[in-house]
Short mmCIF file of C-alpha atoms in Angstrom, two decimals:
data_model
loop_
_atom_site.label_atom_id
_atom_site.label_comp_id
_atom_site.label_asym_id
_atom_site.label_seq_id
_atom_site.Cartn_x
_atom_site.Cartn_y
_atom_site.Cartn_z
CA UNK A 745 -7.11 -14.92 14.13
CA UNK A 746 -4.83 -12.04 13.21
CA UNK A 747 -6.04 -8.52 13.89
CA UNK A 748 -4.54 -5.09 13.26
CA UNK A 749 -4.40 -1.73 15.00
CA UNK A 750 -3.31 1.75 13.97
CA UNK A 751 -2.97 4.56 16.50
CA UNK A 752 -2.09 8.24 16.17
CA UNK A 753 1.20 9.17 17.84
CA UNK A 754 3.70 11.97 18.42
CA UNK A 755 7.39 12.26 19.30
CA UNK A 756 8.22 13.00 22.91
CA UNK A 757 11.31 15.09 22.12
CA UNK A 758 13.52 16.27 19.27
CA UNK A 759 16.06 13.51 19.90
CA UNK A 760 13.41 10.87 19.23
CA UNK A 761 12.40 12.65 16.03
CA UNK A 762 16.00 12.82 14.79
CA UNK A 763 16.62 9.14 15.61
CA UNK A 764 13.44 8.12 13.82
CA UNK A 765 14.37 9.94 10.61
CA UNK A 766 17.93 8.57 10.78
CA UNK A 767 16.84 4.97 11.25
CA UNK A 768 14.09 5.13 8.62
CA UNK A 769 16.52 6.71 6.13
CA UNK A 770 18.99 3.88 6.80
CA UNK A 771 16.36 1.27 5.99
CA UNK A 772 15.39 3.03 2.77
CA UNK A 773 19.08 3.49 1.90
CA UNK A 774 19.78 -0.23 2.19
CA UNK A 775 16.68 -0.98 0.13
CA UNK A 776 17.81 1.40 -2.64
CA UNK A 777 21.31 -0.11 -2.61
CA UNK A 778 19.90 -3.61 -3.06
CA UNK A 779 17.69 -2.39 -5.91
CA UNK A 780 20.71 -0.85 -7.64
CA UNK A 781 22.73 -4.02 -7.15
CA UNK A 782 19.98 -6.12 -8.72
CA UNK A 783 19.69 -3.67 -11.63
CA UNK A 784 23.45 -3.83 -12.17
CA UNK A 785 23.52 -7.63 -12.36
CA UNK A 786 20.57 -7.66 -14.72
CA UNK A 787 22.09 -4.99 -17.01
CA UNK A 788 25.39 -6.91 -17.14
CA UNK A 789 23.56 -10.18 -17.81
CA UNK A 790 21.52 -8.60 -20.55
CA UNK A 791 24.51 -7.09 -22.34
CA UNK A 792 26.95 -9.98 -21.93
CA UNK A 793 24.75 -13.02 -21.88
CA UNK A 794 26.13 -16.25 -20.46
CA UNK A 795 24.59 -19.57 -19.49
CA UNK A 796 25.39 -18.81 -15.86
CA UNK A 797 22.10 -17.83 -14.21
CA UNK A 798 21.62 -14.62 -12.30
CA UNK A 799 22.41 -14.77 -8.57
CA UNK A 800 19.47 -15.54 -6.34
CA UNK A 801 18.10 -12.57 -4.33
CA UNK A 802 19.52 -12.44 -0.82
CA UNK A 803 19.54 -10.14 2.21
CA UNK A 804 23.26 -9.29 2.31
CA UNK A 805 23.89 -5.56 2.42
CA UNK A 806 27.13 -4.79 4.30
CA UNK A 807 29.22 -4.80 1.11
CA UNK A 808 27.01 -2.05 -0.34
CA UNK A 809 27.58 0.54 2.41
CA UNK A 810 30.57 2.85 2.38
CA UNK A 811 30.75 4.43 5.84
CA UNK A 812 33.18 7.08 4.63
CA UNK A 813 30.45 8.41 2.33
CA UNK A 814 27.56 7.91 4.76
CA UNK A 815 29.10 7.93 8.26
CA UNK A 816 25.74 8.46 9.98
CA UNK A 817 24.62 4.94 8.97
CA UNK A 818 27.24 3.43 11.31
CA UNK A 819 25.22 4.55 14.36
CA UNK A 820 22.13 2.61 13.23
CA UNK A 821 21.89 -0.97 14.59
CA UNK A 822 22.53 -3.71 12.08
CA UNK A 823 19.18 -5.36 12.79
CA UNK A 824 17.38 -2.18 11.79
CA UNK A 825 19.35 -1.81 8.56
CA UNK A 826 18.77 -5.45 7.75
CA UNK A 827 15.02 -4.82 7.59
CA UNK A 828 15.61 -2.74 4.45
CA UNK A 829 17.31 -5.73 2.80
CA UNK A 830 14.44 -7.95 3.94
CA UNK A 831 11.90 -5.62 2.31
CA UNK A 832 13.86 -5.80 -0.94
CA UNK A 833 14.03 -9.60 -0.72
CA UNK A 834 10.25 -9.80 -0.37
CA UNK A 835 9.70 -7.36 -3.24
CA UNK A 836 12.10 -9.29 -5.49
CA UNK A 837 10.34 -12.57 -4.68
CA UNK A 838 7.01 -11.05 -5.67
CA UNK A 839 8.56 -9.83 -8.92
CA UNK A 840 9.98 -13.26 -9.75
CA UNK A 841 6.57 -14.83 -9.07
CA UNK A 842 5.02 -12.35 -11.48
CA UNK A 843 2.64 -10.78 -8.95
CA UNK A 844 4.25 -7.32 -8.96
CA UNK A 845 6.65 -5.14 -10.89
CA UNK A 846 10.40 -4.86 -10.53
CA UNK A 847 11.51 -3.11 -7.29
CA UNK A 848 12.50 0.51 -7.76
CA UNK A 849 14.44 2.96 -5.68
CA UNK A 850 12.49 5.04 -3.19
CA UNK A 851 12.74 8.75 -2.74
CA UNK A 852 13.96 9.79 0.71
CA UNK A 853 14.06 13.57 0.72
CA UNK A 854 10.66 15.14 1.36
CA UNK A 855 8.79 11.83 1.18
CA UNK A 856 6.79 9.75 3.62
CA UNK A 857 8.86 7.67 6.02
CA UNK A 858 8.26 4.24 7.51
CA UNK A 859 10.35 2.56 10.19
CA UNK A 860 9.91 -1.18 10.76
CA UNK A 861 10.99 -2.38 14.20
CA UNK A 862 11.33 -6.02 15.21
CA UNK A 863 10.82 -7.30 18.74
CA UNK A 864 14.46 -6.85 19.82
CA UNK A 865 14.48 -3.12 19.06
CA UNK A 866 11.34 -1.82 20.78
CA UNK A 867 9.31 -2.12 23.95
CA UNK A 868 5.82 -0.96 24.93
CA UNK A 869 4.84 0.43 28.31
CA UNK A 870 1.54 1.81 29.52
CA UNK A 871 1.78 5.25 31.08
CA UNK A 872 -1.93 5.97 31.67
CA UNK A 873 -5.36 4.55 31.03
CA UNK A 874 -5.21 5.16 27.26
CA UNK A 875 -1.67 6.33 26.49
CA UNK A 876 1.27 4.06 25.75
CA UNK A 877 4.94 4.71 25.10
CA UNK A 878 6.97 3.03 22.36
CA UNK A 879 10.66 2.96 23.26
CA UNK A 880 12.91 2.00 20.35
CA UNK A 881 16.63 1.32 20.42
CA UNK A 882 19.17 -0.77 22.31
CA UNK A 883 20.86 -0.14 25.67
CA UNK A 884 24.12 0.59 23.85
CA UNK A 885 22.38 2.59 21.08
CA UNK A 886 19.25 4.27 22.43
CA UNK A 887 16.82 5.65 19.89
CA UNK A 888 13.92 7.55 21.39
CA UNK A 889 10.33 7.41 22.56
CA UNK A 890 7.00 7.78 20.76
CA UNK A 891 3.74 8.23 22.62
CA UNK A 892 0.47 7.00 21.13
CA UNK A 893 -3.15 6.87 22.24
CA UNK A 894 -4.58 3.34 22.23
CA UNK A 895 -8.34 3.75 21.78
CA UNK A 896 -8.76 -0.04 21.42
CA UNK A 897 -7.33 -3.04 23.25
CA UNK A 898 -4.49 -5.00 21.71
CA UNK A 899 -1.99 -7.76 22.38
CA UNK A 900 1.77 -7.38 22.37
CA UNK A 901 2.98 -7.42 18.73
CA UNK A 902 6.15 -8.89 17.26
CA UNK A 903 6.72 -6.14 14.65
CA UNK A 904 5.79 -2.45 14.79
CA UNK A 905 5.47 -0.04 11.86
CA UNK A 906 5.92 3.69 12.53
CA UNK A 907 4.80 5.82 9.59
CA UNK A 908 5.39 9.56 9.28
CA UNK A 909 3.71 11.83 6.72
CA UNK A 910 3.11 15.54 6.42
CA UNK A 911 -0.31 14.92 7.92
CA UNK A 912 0.34 12.70 10.93
CA UNK A 913 2.49 10.14 12.72
CA UNK A 914 0.97 6.68 13.25
CA UNK A 915 1.96 3.45 14.98
CA UNK A 916 0.51 0.26 13.49
CA UNK A 917 0.97 -3.46 14.05
CA UNK A 918 -0.82 -6.79 13.84
CA UNK A 919 -1.25 -9.47 16.48
CA UNK A 920 -2.97 -12.79 17.02
CA UNK A 921 -6.00 -12.66 19.31
CA UNK A 922 -8.15 -15.35 20.91
CA UNK A 923 -10.99 -14.99 18.41
CA UNK A 924 -11.34 -18.23 16.41
CA UNK A 925 -11.04 -18.22 12.66
CA UNK A 926 -14.08 -18.07 10.42
CA UNK A 927 -16.48 -20.91 11.18
CA UNK A 928 -17.53 -21.33 7.52
CA UNK A 929 -15.73 -20.98 4.25
CA UNK A 930 -17.26 -19.26 1.24
CA UNK A 931 -17.95 -22.61 -0.43
CA UNK A 932 -19.75 -23.88 2.66
CA UNK A 933 -21.87 -20.71 2.83
CA UNK A 934 -22.77 -21.04 -0.85
CA UNK A 935 -23.76 -24.69 -0.36
CA UNK A 936 -25.97 -23.73 2.58
CA UNK A 937 -27.67 -20.91 0.68
CA UNK A 938 -28.31 -23.06 -2.39
CA UNK A 939 -30.47 -25.33 -0.27
CA UNK A 940 -33.02 -22.54 0.09
CA UNK A 941 -35.76 -21.84 -2.44
CA UNK A 942 -35.63 -18.55 -4.43
CA UNK A 943 -38.33 -16.80 -2.36
CA UNK A 944 -36.70 -17.69 0.95
CA UNK A 945 -33.24 -16.63 -0.25
CA UNK A 946 -34.62 -13.36 -1.63
CA UNK A 947 -36.00 -12.51 1.83
CA UNK A 948 -32.52 -12.97 3.31
CA UNK A 949 -30.73 -10.92 0.62
CA UNK A 950 -29.95 -7.20 0.46
CA UNK A 951 -28.93 -5.55 -2.82
CA UNK A 952 -26.94 -2.31 -2.80
CA UNK A 953 -26.78 0.30 -5.54
CA UNK A 954 -23.87 2.71 -5.58
CA UNK A 955 -24.22 6.32 -6.66
CA UNK A 956 -22.95 9.85 -6.21
CA UNK A 957 -25.93 11.48 -4.46
CA UNK A 958 -26.90 8.36 -2.53
CA UNK A 959 -23.62 6.59 -1.92
CA UNK A 960 -25.31 3.31 -0.97
CA UNK A 961 -29.01 2.59 -1.62
CA UNK A 962 -30.22 -0.65 -0.04
CA UNK A 963 -33.00 -2.74 -1.51
CA UNK A 964 -34.81 -2.79 1.86
CA UNK A 965 -35.13 1.01 1.86
CA UNK A 966 -32.41 2.73 3.97
CA UNK A 967 -29.65 4.81 2.37
CA UNK A 968 -26.09 5.58 3.46
CA UNK A 969 -24.42 8.91 2.70
CA UNK A 970 -22.38 11.61 4.40
CA UNK A 971 -24.08 13.96 6.82
CA UNK A 972 -24.79 17.53 5.66
CA UNK A 973 -22.51 18.86 8.43
CA UNK A 974 -19.64 16.73 7.17
CA UNK A 975 -20.15 17.85 3.57
CA UNK A 976 -20.16 21.50 4.68
CA UNK A 977 -16.96 21.08 6.70
CA UNK A 978 -15.23 19.35 3.77
CA UNK A 979 -16.13 22.32 1.56
CA UNK A 980 -14.69 24.75 4.12
CA UNK A 981 -11.45 22.77 4.33
CA UNK A 982 -11.26 22.73 0.54
CA UNK A 983 -11.65 26.53 0.41
CA UNK A 984 -8.93 26.92 3.02
CA UNK A 985 -6.67 24.57 1.06
CA UNK A 986 -7.08 26.63 -2.10
CA UNK A 987 -6.24 29.78 -0.14
CA UNK A 988 -3.04 28.19 1.20
CA UNK A 989 -2.10 26.94 -2.26
CA UNK A 990 -2.45 30.47 -3.57
CA UNK A 991 -0.08 31.64 -0.84
CA UNK A 992 2.34 28.83 -1.66
CA UNK A 993 2.61 29.99 -5.26
CA UNK A 994 4.09 33.27 -4.01
CA UNK A 995 6.68 31.70 -1.71
CA UNK A 996 10.25 30.99 -2.65
CA UNK A 997 10.74 27.40 -3.69
CA UNK A 998 12.20 25.06 -1.03
CA UNK A 999 12.23 27.83 1.58
CA UNK A 1000 11.24 27.27 5.22
CA UNK A 1001 7.96 29.12 4.78
CA UNK A 1002 7.06 27.05 1.72
CA UNK A 1003 7.71 23.83 3.65
CA UNK A 1004 5.49 25.02 6.48
CA UNK A 1005 2.71 25.84 4.04
CA UNK A 1006 3.02 22.42 2.43
CA UNK A 1007 2.55 20.81 5.82
CA UNK A 1008 -0.55 22.91 6.49
CA UNK A 1009 -1.96 22.06 3.07
CA UNK A 1010 -1.47 18.33 3.70
CA UNK A 1011 -3.27 18.58 7.02
CA UNK A 1012 -6.28 20.10 5.27
CA UNK A 1013 -6.81 16.73 3.60
CA UNK A 1014 -6.79 14.87 6.91
CA UNK A 1015 -10.37 15.67 7.96
CA UNK A 1016 -11.84 14.57 4.62
CA UNK A 1017 -9.85 11.33 4.68
CA UNK A 1018 -10.91 10.57 8.25
CA UNK A 1019 -14.57 11.22 7.40
CA UNK A 1020 -14.45 8.92 4.38
CA UNK A 1021 -12.74 6.09 6.26
CA UNK A 1022 -15.19 6.43 9.14
CA UNK A 1023 -18.14 6.41 6.73
CA UNK A 1024 -16.84 3.30 4.94
CA UNK A 1025 -16.33 1.43 8.22
CA UNK A 1026 -19.74 2.33 9.63
CA UNK A 1027 -21.58 1.50 6.40
CA UNK A 1028 -19.81 -1.83 5.93
CA UNK A 1029 -20.36 -2.74 9.59
CA UNK A 1030 -24.09 -2.04 9.37
CA UNK A 1031 -24.41 -4.12 6.20
CA UNK A 1032 -22.40 -7.04 7.59
CA UNK A 1033 -24.37 -7.18 10.86
CA UNK A 1034 -27.91 -7.05 9.45
CA UNK A 1035 -30.19 -9.55 11.16
CA UNK A 1036 -31.88 -12.29 9.14
CA UNK A 1037 -29.61 -11.50 6.15
CA UNK A 1038 -27.24 -14.05 4.64
CA UNK A 1039 -26.39 -12.52 1.25
CA UNK A 1040 -24.98 -9.05 0.52
CA UNK A 1041 -24.93 -8.08 -3.17
CA UNK A 1042 -22.99 -5.23 -4.81
CA UNK A 1043 -22.51 -4.33 -8.44
CA UNK A 1044 -19.03 -4.87 -9.83
CA UNK A 1045 -17.98 -1.50 -11.18
CA UNK A 1046 -14.78 -0.59 -13.01
CA UNK A 1047 -13.99 2.74 -11.37
CA UNK A 1048 -10.73 3.15 -13.30
CA UNK A 1049 -12.60 2.96 -16.61
CA UNK A 1050 -15.40 5.23 -15.39
CA UNK A 1051 -12.95 7.99 -14.44
CA UNK A 1052 -10.78 8.00 -17.56
CA UNK A 1053 -10.09 11.28 -19.29
CA UNK A 1054 -12.09 11.84 -22.47
CA UNK A 1055 -10.20 11.61 -25.73
CA UNK A 1056 -9.12 14.78 -27.44
CA UNK A 1057 -11.12 15.63 -30.57
CA UNK A 1058 -9.77 17.65 -33.49
CA UNK A 1059 -11.39 19.43 -36.40
CA UNK A 1060 -10.26 19.38 -40.03
CA UNK A 1061 -7.59 21.99 -39.37
CA UNK A 1062 -6.11 20.11 -36.41
CA UNK A 1063 -7.55 22.40 -33.73
CA UNK A 1064 -8.80 20.80 -30.51
CA UNK A 1065 -12.58 20.67 -30.12
CA UNK A 1066 -14.52 20.85 -26.84
CA UNK A 1067 -14.83 17.36 -25.34
CA UNK A 1068 -16.40 18.13 -21.95
CA UNK A 1069 -13.23 17.43 -20.03
CA UNK A 1070 -13.84 20.17 -17.45
CA UNK A 1071 -17.40 19.04 -16.75
CA UNK A 1072 -16.36 15.39 -16.50
CA UNK A 1073 -13.54 16.26 -14.11
CA UNK A 1074 -16.11 17.26 -11.48
CA UNK A 1075 -18.07 14.06 -12.06
CA UNK A 1076 -14.92 11.95 -11.77
CA UNK A 1077 -14.03 13.70 -8.53
CA UNK A 1078 -17.47 12.90 -7.12
CA UNK A 1079 -17.21 9.27 -8.22
CA UNK A 1080 -13.88 8.83 -6.46
CA UNK A 1081 -15.14 10.54 -3.31
CA UNK A 1082 -18.10 8.19 -2.98
CA UNK A 1083 -15.78 5.54 -1.42
CA UNK A 1084 -16.98 2.59 -3.51
CA UNK A 1085 -13.63 0.81 -3.27
CA UNK A 1086 -13.29 1.16 0.50
CA UNK A 1087 -16.88 0.16 1.20
CA UNK A 1088 -16.54 -2.91 -1.01
CA UNK A 1089 -13.23 -3.95 0.53
CA UNK A 1090 -14.43 -3.46 4.11
CA UNK A 1091 -17.74 -5.21 3.52
CA UNK A 1092 -16.01 -8.29 2.09
CA UNK A 1093 -14.00 -9.18 5.17
CA UNK A 1094 -16.71 -8.11 7.62
CA UNK A 1095 -19.25 -10.36 5.90
CA UNK A 1096 -16.76 -13.19 6.20
CA UNK A 1097 -16.38 -12.53 9.93
CA UNK A 1098 -20.17 -12.58 10.44
CA UNK A 1099 -20.84 -15.71 8.37
CA UNK A 1100 -22.43 -13.88 5.43
CA UNK A 1101 -21.74 -14.16 1.72
CA UNK A 1102 -20.61 -11.17 -0.34
CA UNK A 1103 -21.08 -11.32 -4.12
CA UNK A 1104 -20.71 -8.86 -6.99
CA UNK A 1105 -22.93 -8.92 -10.09
CA UNK A 1106 -22.77 -7.44 -13.56
CA UNK A 1107 -23.85 -3.76 -13.40
CA UNK A 1108 -24.93 -3.55 -17.05
CA UNK A 1109 -28.46 -2.17 -17.36
CA UNK A 1110 -29.29 -2.21 -13.64
CA UNK A 1111 -30.54 1.38 -13.73
CA UNK A 1112 -32.73 0.81 -16.82
CA UNK A 1113 -34.22 -2.62 -16.02
CA UNK A 1114 -37.57 -3.12 -14.34
CA UNK A 1115 -37.39 -5.51 -11.39
CA UNK A 1116 -40.96 -6.74 -12.06
CA UNK A 1117 -41.02 -7.51 -15.80
CA UNK A 1118 -37.26 -7.16 -16.52
CA UNK A 1119 -37.95 -4.80 -19.42
CA UNK A 1120 -34.80 -2.78 -20.18
CA UNK A 1121 -34.97 0.49 -22.08
CA UNK A 1122 -33.60 4.02 -21.87
CA UNK A 1123 -37.15 5.36 -21.82
CA UNK A 1124 -37.58 3.84 -18.36
CA UNK A 1125 -35.45 6.70 -16.99
CA UNK A 1126 -37.21 9.99 -17.79
CA UNK A 1127 -34.67 11.80 -15.56
CA UNK A 1128 -31.77 11.02 -13.28
CA UNK A 1129 -33.79 10.34 -10.11
CA UNK A 1130 -36.97 8.74 -11.51
CA UNK A 1131 -37.76 5.31 -12.88
CA UNK A 1132 -40.98 4.55 -14.76
CA UNK A 1133 -41.51 1.26 -16.60
CA UNK A 1134 -42.69 1.77 -20.19
CA UNK A 1135 -43.82 -1.83 -20.78
CA UNK A 1136 -47.66 -1.84 -21.16
CA UNK A 1137 -47.84 -5.47 -20.01
CA UNK A 1138 -45.97 -4.76 -16.75
CA UNK A 1139 -48.06 -4.70 -13.53
CA UNK A 1140 -46.08 -1.58 -12.51
CA UNK A 1141 -46.66 0.21 -15.82
CA UNK A 1142 -46.59 3.99 -15.27
CA UNK A 1143 -45.66 3.70 -11.59
CA UNK A 1144 -42.87 6.06 -10.59
CA UNK A 1145 -40.22 5.14 -8.04
CA UNK A 1146 -36.72 6.18 -7.13
CA UNK A 1147 -34.18 5.05 -9.73
CA UNK A 1148 -31.56 4.02 -7.15
CA UNK A 1149 -34.06 1.90 -5.22
CA UNK A 1150 -35.16 0.26 -8.47
CA UNK A 1151 -31.53 -0.54 -9.33
CA UNK A 1152 -30.91 -2.06 -5.88
CA UNK A 1153 -33.89 -4.41 -6.37
CA UNK A 1154 -32.48 -5.53 -9.73
CA UNK A 1155 -29.05 -6.09 -8.14
CA UNK A 1156 -30.69 -8.16 -5.42
CA UNK A 1157 -32.42 -10.40 -7.96
CA UNK A 1158 -29.20 -10.88 -9.93
CA UNK A 1159 -27.36 -11.88 -6.76
CA UNK A 1160 -29.98 -14.48 -5.89
CA UNK A 1161 -29.91 -15.92 -9.42
CA UNK A 1162 -26.11 -16.00 -9.38
CA UNK A 1163 -25.99 -18.06 -6.18
CA UNK A 1164 -28.77 -20.49 -7.12
CA UNK A 1165 -27.48 -21.04 -10.65
CA UNK A 1166 -24.03 -22.03 -9.42
CA UNK A 1167 -22.33 -19.16 -11.24
CA UNK A 1168 -19.96 -18.43 -8.33
CA UNK A 1169 -16.66 -19.88 -9.42
CA UNK A 1170 -13.24 -18.90 -8.27
CA UNK A 1171 -11.10 -17.56 -11.06
CA UNK A 1172 -7.77 -19.34 -11.22
CA UNK A 1173 -5.34 -17.36 -13.34
CA UNK A 1174 -1.60 -17.83 -13.49
CA UNK A 1175 0.57 -14.78 -13.89
CA UNK A 1176 3.73 -15.22 -15.92
CA UNK A 1177 6.63 -12.90 -16.52
CA UNK A 1178 6.56 -11.20 -19.88
CA UNK A 1179 9.27 -12.61 -22.12
CA UNK A 1180 10.20 -10.20 -24.93
CA UNK A 1181 12.11 -11.46 -27.92
CA UNK A 1182 15.79 -10.60 -27.99
CA UNK A 1183 17.15 -8.40 -30.74
CA UNK A 1184 19.03 -10.33 -33.37
CA UNK A 1185 22.71 -9.45 -33.56
CA UNK A 1186 24.37 -10.89 -36.65
CA UNK A 1187 27.77 -9.46 -35.81
CA UNK A 1188 28.20 -10.87 -32.29
CA UNK A 1189 26.20 -14.02 -31.74
CA UNK A 1190 27.19 -15.80 -28.56
CA UNK A 1191 27.35 -19.55 -28.28
CA UNK A 1192 24.01 -20.91 -27.21
CA UNK A 1193 22.40 -17.44 -27.16
CA UNK A 1194 18.61 -17.82 -26.69
CA UNK A 1195 16.04 -16.03 -28.80
CA UNK A 1196 14.12 -14.86 -25.72
CA UNK A 1197 15.27 -13.18 -22.53
CA UNK A 1198 14.38 -14.62 -19.09
CA UNK A 1199 12.48 -11.55 -17.93
CA UNK A 1200 11.54 -8.15 -19.25
CA UNK A 1201 14.45 -5.67 -18.94
CA UNK A 1202 13.98 -2.52 -16.94
CA UNK A 1203 15.41 0.92 -17.46
CA UNK A 1204 18.49 1.57 -15.39
CA UNK A 1205 17.84 4.11 -12.68
CA UNK A 1206 20.43 5.44 -10.32
CA UNK A 1207 20.65 7.94 -7.49
CA UNK A 1208 20.71 11.67 -8.05
CA UNK A 1209 22.30 14.00 -5.57
CA UNK A 1210 20.72 17.36 -4.78
CA UNK A 1211 23.29 18.54 -2.24
CA UNK A 1212 25.76 21.32 -2.93
CA UNK A 1213 28.93 19.99 -4.45
CA UNK A 1214 27.21 16.83 -5.63
CA UNK A 1215 28.16 13.24 -5.08
CA UNK A 1216 28.40 10.07 -7.13
CA UNK A 1217 26.13 7.20 -6.19
CA UNK A 1218 27.21 4.10 -8.04
CA UNK A 1219 27.05 0.39 -7.38
CA UNK A 1220 28.02 -0.32 -3.81
CA UNK A 1221 28.09 3.41 -3.00
CA UNK A 1222 25.25 5.41 -1.45
CA UNK A 1223 24.88 9.05 -0.54
CA UNK A 1224 21.57 9.59 1.24
CA UNK A 1225 21.21 11.83 4.27
CA UNK A 1226 19.18 10.83 7.34
CA UNK A 1227 16.75 13.75 7.38
CA UNK A 1228 14.60 15.45 4.79
CA UNK A 1229 17.55 17.39 3.40
CA UNK A 1230 20.21 15.86 1.18
CA UNK A 1231 20.27 13.32 -1.61
CA UNK A 1232 17.17 11.84 -3.14
CA UNK A 1233 16.69 8.69 -5.16
CA UNK A 1234 15.88 9.33 -8.79
CA UNK A 1235 12.27 8.84 -9.67
#
């Protein structure tokens, strides 16, 4: 089974840092050149249509590099530059299959960098109990060394990804370990669970309600949320970030001091991100390793729709009316910080590893439905934290309980009913390329001109130079610089 690792790292010297930025810029430069070449062919094909099909995407890139314009690219090994063309080839294949959008040029100056190294261009050596050294380069063209701390065991990988941001430098890779693949498929787990009666399956099921105050409320009682110390530290980092942003507003744009402040501001986000990832991993691990539990149920929420901006309202004179946008902005921020997406994603694959089934149910009315009599009404929620059934015929009539716990019990029942009723079906949807209708041209109608175009046209985007004196980046001509200063690809 394939497994992945990501370790924090740092450069051992300035030469290694310069080589890393040069090599990563070369890969991005080749990628941008291939994107521009593809856009050129498509623009020509769209304007002067012919029955000759467009050329198939390939990984050739040498004809796109002009070493008189970018002489620093000549010192980068060809195998490293070829990875940029390979990334474009994969992106173009996904676009042709209809699973992603058209590849676009990537910004190089002041952006995150990633260097992909294949097995011939790196080596790993252990220098202590926990520290390893990544040496990249060739004997004829040495690159540098990156040291990282391996807090977990790993096998030798075939490809290494080195990612640099304003916050940190990380080394990540995947490898194949000796752990066997999953013993049961999802269909086999469903067939095994459907053999149980409803009462027995309900005992081996845990429903989970997601919220802002209680991030995860389980139907068996426990809750999962951030510790008070972590919340207090996140608030302190946020106050410090606002203070640095106020200082940044007084600095000269693109000066050295402004760049230093930007780096410090980015690092202020690092603690909060680490806390959220750690919380998502620990919560998902505890759910996936529960004893005597075979079914984990979540509610399927549309976070993107829940965090949309409210529409602007106008009066008779055309003046904007209050729409609660400021108040909702705080709520949306809290919803996004509750880590619903990460917890759901992590729980899915961890349940699969532990032989458990993960299902999502419809969230409509879960907070207003009684789990005993299934009476649904707004009056059942007198306030945000309390649930009280208003059905006189309900055995729990007038009994107060926590609203999140009540919702988790309803989610649990819906998950059990979904499995036993056979409602778990894999959605098979085919994605097709959008085919817009071509504009009719009565003056120049080519022979055999179709009414529809093969694929949706994209706006032509080129490279923009920000260096003094300027440069011209056209088809087959590139002008990026290896470090954070120089040209940048147009956004």
